[in-house]
């Protein structure tokens, strides 16, 4: 790692002030950032830890919305969201491994927007709202391609608000080395329709599979997807799977997610 | 009642206590006063002309003590290769120079261009980024067939081409084999890849060089499986340090699997730099460095043909293999695709005619050398896969076709040079059928089918050759080292025993098993026996641990030394009891005059040896310490039969190992618990090779699987509980313990079982067009095979 | 350099570290607690797992300064107060759950965290929980068996 200064503020206001320094960077759980720093692929002047800011932590329910503080770890979401939004809790409980889940946070994952991360699929399929220190960003506007989000310099996520669906399920097909999603599909059924979000598959990052949403909104059954085929053109091709394979998996996992969500 | 003491007892491991409490002492746990740290500048291109290295900015960087480049090593020897293969035309292999730091050219990603030594590791790393190599990039040679093309770029400009050797074995059989295959009623052909693997011992390599100018003595602390071999190679061939001024210490070592046999540039560098700087110099590999600097394993491309008669009797085997050696010859690399591979092509079968051709190729990739099994997994995989394919083609049961061809009479001279001293392949097959519950397969298959999964069964046999020897034979085959092992058995005055062995434990449990043997021989408790290993300063010259040789060769040396000790102690006892030595037996820790009640305790005899008041000084020296060097008469031949059951998800191609059973014949067993553990570990690695692991380079020689993010290591959730058995025992006929070795069996025998099982699952489901899938059988590959 | 204070294995400690000093480096080099190992640089292998405030974390993927004020427990703190092996450590020895020993500290720390959360895990739960701990020696058979045994469960399912 290159040398950097380290700050660990205890309030959001202090954190925002510290982040004003040139080349300052927030440190959430660090489960991606620290390996990146070790590879010397990033050189922040100051790392501003968000881990001591209590106001960014915790899971609370407001009516039909589950609000999760940005600095809440995956393990905490897995435990505390289980009674309210089981599919989301299950997703959180399947990220990485237990030690990673004890440090990694939802805010850190979303801000990083790894194209194979799990959380973006949940946020997009749920139509969640990403709340920052400055504004509220709809999920559909938040994700802007590989490792790119709507966040401005110095802007940090404070909370994510998930509308709780009637039924939902996340199916993850793991890339066997990294345990990230080779393909992951999150299906969420709301009163006004079904949303399907796919991670791991596309060169453009997490996306909604609209034709599947349309079909499932009419009829929420795996068979409703018969005949639908994901176009492989924009899929990722790497040593773990071809474009065609990923496109195929999107169909399989979506059907399985629907079947599982139906219970 | 199972034994709780001596040979055959599942004693708990004494070394566990320190490992379980954080008190192990691995090389990286050692920090010497005044220690400096090195960061290596490694090539980021696979092939290029190294025109120069600008080190000025690095030298000015804070904390930097010195920056080394290839120029500093111009007067120093290269890393030696320990085995010279002679090709089928009688010519020696092409043997390129192997510089410690790159000279004139870089030949693989990861090759060391410069080394920055600084006060702290981070300072060294900071400065290493400021080193600017001037490299004119050349086209990389990655694919072996392309490397052999006439117009291929040459990895080594001073060699004729990229072919290290073209080896034929047995060359005299070539025409007879060709003819047998031409005339055979049936020939089954299979082309396959034995995937390149990265060994990935969990402890990354570490080297600490130390130098005492006051005594002119150098010490290297290193993660090695064979410290004496490193001392010899580095001292004599690289740095020119006489052995009495060079000590090599390999303390607790966190796994080796072959990758820590070899003498690496980093070891020579740290020793050299410590002498130059007169300070200890430490290097700890980051895992990314391990991926591009530890010798890789396997990487063969093979075509095998098996000729059979209509009844399924094997008539001949012919193979053509391309073996990737990487950019340089690692220490034992040439021996792996040849003597450790071609000689095993008879397997467990009485095939009368065999011809093996191996073309070993230089490419712009990390050097390839022995990895758990080393040549034997490659032989087993192709043979057991082609037999499975042949059985299918002939409509025969895969077990029956094997049984029909089993060697049943021993000793057996194979057509590929080996003499199997003993074995019983029907015994292990019978045992396998029992422990794998093959009778219950059909019911399990139906249950899988109801879940929408395809269940398949794969069965195969394996044989391996362990404890490679004897030295005079391997010398004729090109080895530049002996392959004996040594032990000193030192008895203390109060009866305790210290065994100093040339073998090295890096997980095998020698500290537990070796005392079990001594305890059995003398009749004392294991707690009275201590094992010393891993330090050239206090162990006799030994060749170390690899190739499942520790107990078969190192254990035998210890037995020989202990026999000498006992013979001398018997004479002392005879003197003390005024009896003839031949009338005395050692039993239960006492010397007894046969047929009398006269006896004297072991400890009293030992005391007499060191306090020789009542002692036959005219006939015997005082003291009780003996050394033996044991050079085996032959290899040992563990063998067995393995069965794997998989479930394949036809929608995703995902393969799950549901059951795995291994029936092995290891001859006599010292500690069954440890043997079970060795088999489990081998199975984990073999299944890893079959399903998960594959080292991939792109066409420019960039390593695509350079970390655990892309190189899939087997995890607990990828594996089932294994069912293992080693109750079939045909003891080795030529070593004193009747032992054969068990360290590699699992890794050798399991890959074909997994692949056979997947092919079986697909065939049962009607996907009969799939005759082979190359490892690793990733979901994507299996799905592609089904739908391709 | 900055000062960091934490409790390690029940003892308060203070040390000088850089911003970039990892917790594992502070433990190994700052405190001489070399039982915690480093086996990779991408947060997969788990040889470095320790407990921070009772939870398993990878000490190679946490800055030392992030552990300010925390309760840290390492393999050196796992034995019983009288120095004898704890139930989990003893189960690893009894069932040969280690060979080279390098991954072992992380395995023991993960096993302890698992059993604290889930005192009677199934075989599948154990295997899944070890997703972040790589072992190259054992094929995991005896590790899983040892953890089953440490939880007081029958291990006959793991035939020899």
Coordinates of C-alpha atoms in Angstrom, one line a residue, chain A residues 1-3 38-40 173 175-180 182 238-242 244-245 248-249 252-253 255-256, chain B residues 122 125-126 129 649-654 692 696 704-705 708-713 715 778-780 783-784 787:
Chain A
X1 CA 0.0 0.0 0.0
X2 CA 1.1 3.6 -0.6
X3 CA 1.3 5.7 2.4
X38 CA -2.5 -3.7 -1.4
X39 CA -2.2 -4.0 -5.2
X40 CA -1.3 -0.3 -5.3
X173 CA -24.5 -18.9 -9.4
X175 CA -17.9 -17.8 -9.7
X176 CA -16.0 -20.6 -7.9
X177 CA -12.8 -18.7 -7.2
X178 CA -14.0 -15.3 -6.0
X179 CA -17.4 -16.4 -4.8
X180 CA -18.8 -13.3 -6.6
X182 CA -21.0 -15.5 -12.2
X238 CA -14.1 -14.6 -19.5
X239 CA -12.4 -17.8 -18.4
X240 CA -15.3 -18.7 -16.2
X241 CA -18.0 -18.6 -18.8
X242 CA -18.8 -17.5 -22.3
X244 CA -23.8 -17.6 -24.3
X245 CA -23.4 -19.4 -21.1
X248 CA -28.4 -19.0 -20.6
X249 CA -27.8 -18.8 -16.9
X252 CA -32.3 -20.6 -15.7
X253 CA -31.7 -18.5 -12.5
X255 CA -37.0 -19.3 -13.5
X256 CA -35.5 -20.7 -10.3
Chain B
X122 CA 7.0 -0.8 2.1
X125 CA 8.1 -1.7 -2.6
X126 CA 7.8 2.0 -3.0
X129 CA 8.0 1.0 -8.5
X649 CA -27.2 -30.2 -13.1
X650 CA -28.1 -30.4 -16.7
X651 CA -29.4 -26.9 -16.8
X652 CA -26.3 -25.2 -15.5
X653 CA -23.6 -27.9 -16.1
X654 CA -22.6 -27.7 -12.4
X692 CA -11.9 -26.2 -10.3
X696 CA -4.6 -19.9 -17.9
X704 CA -5.2 -14.6 -16.3
X705 CA -5.4 -16.7 -13.2
X708 CA -7.5 -16.5 -5.8
X709 CA -10.1 -14.2 -7.4
X710 CA -9.7 -16.2 -10.6
X711 CA -7.8 -19.4 -9.7
X712 CA -10.4 -21.6 -8.0
X713 CA -9.1 -23.4 -5.0
X715 CA -13.1 -25.2 -0.6
X778 CA -16.3 -26.1 -15.0
X779 CA -20.1 -25.7 -15.2
X780 CA -19.6 -23.7 -18.4
X783 CA -23.0 -27.2 -20.2
X784 CA -21.2 -26.5 -23.5
X787 CA -25.3 -28.5 -25.8

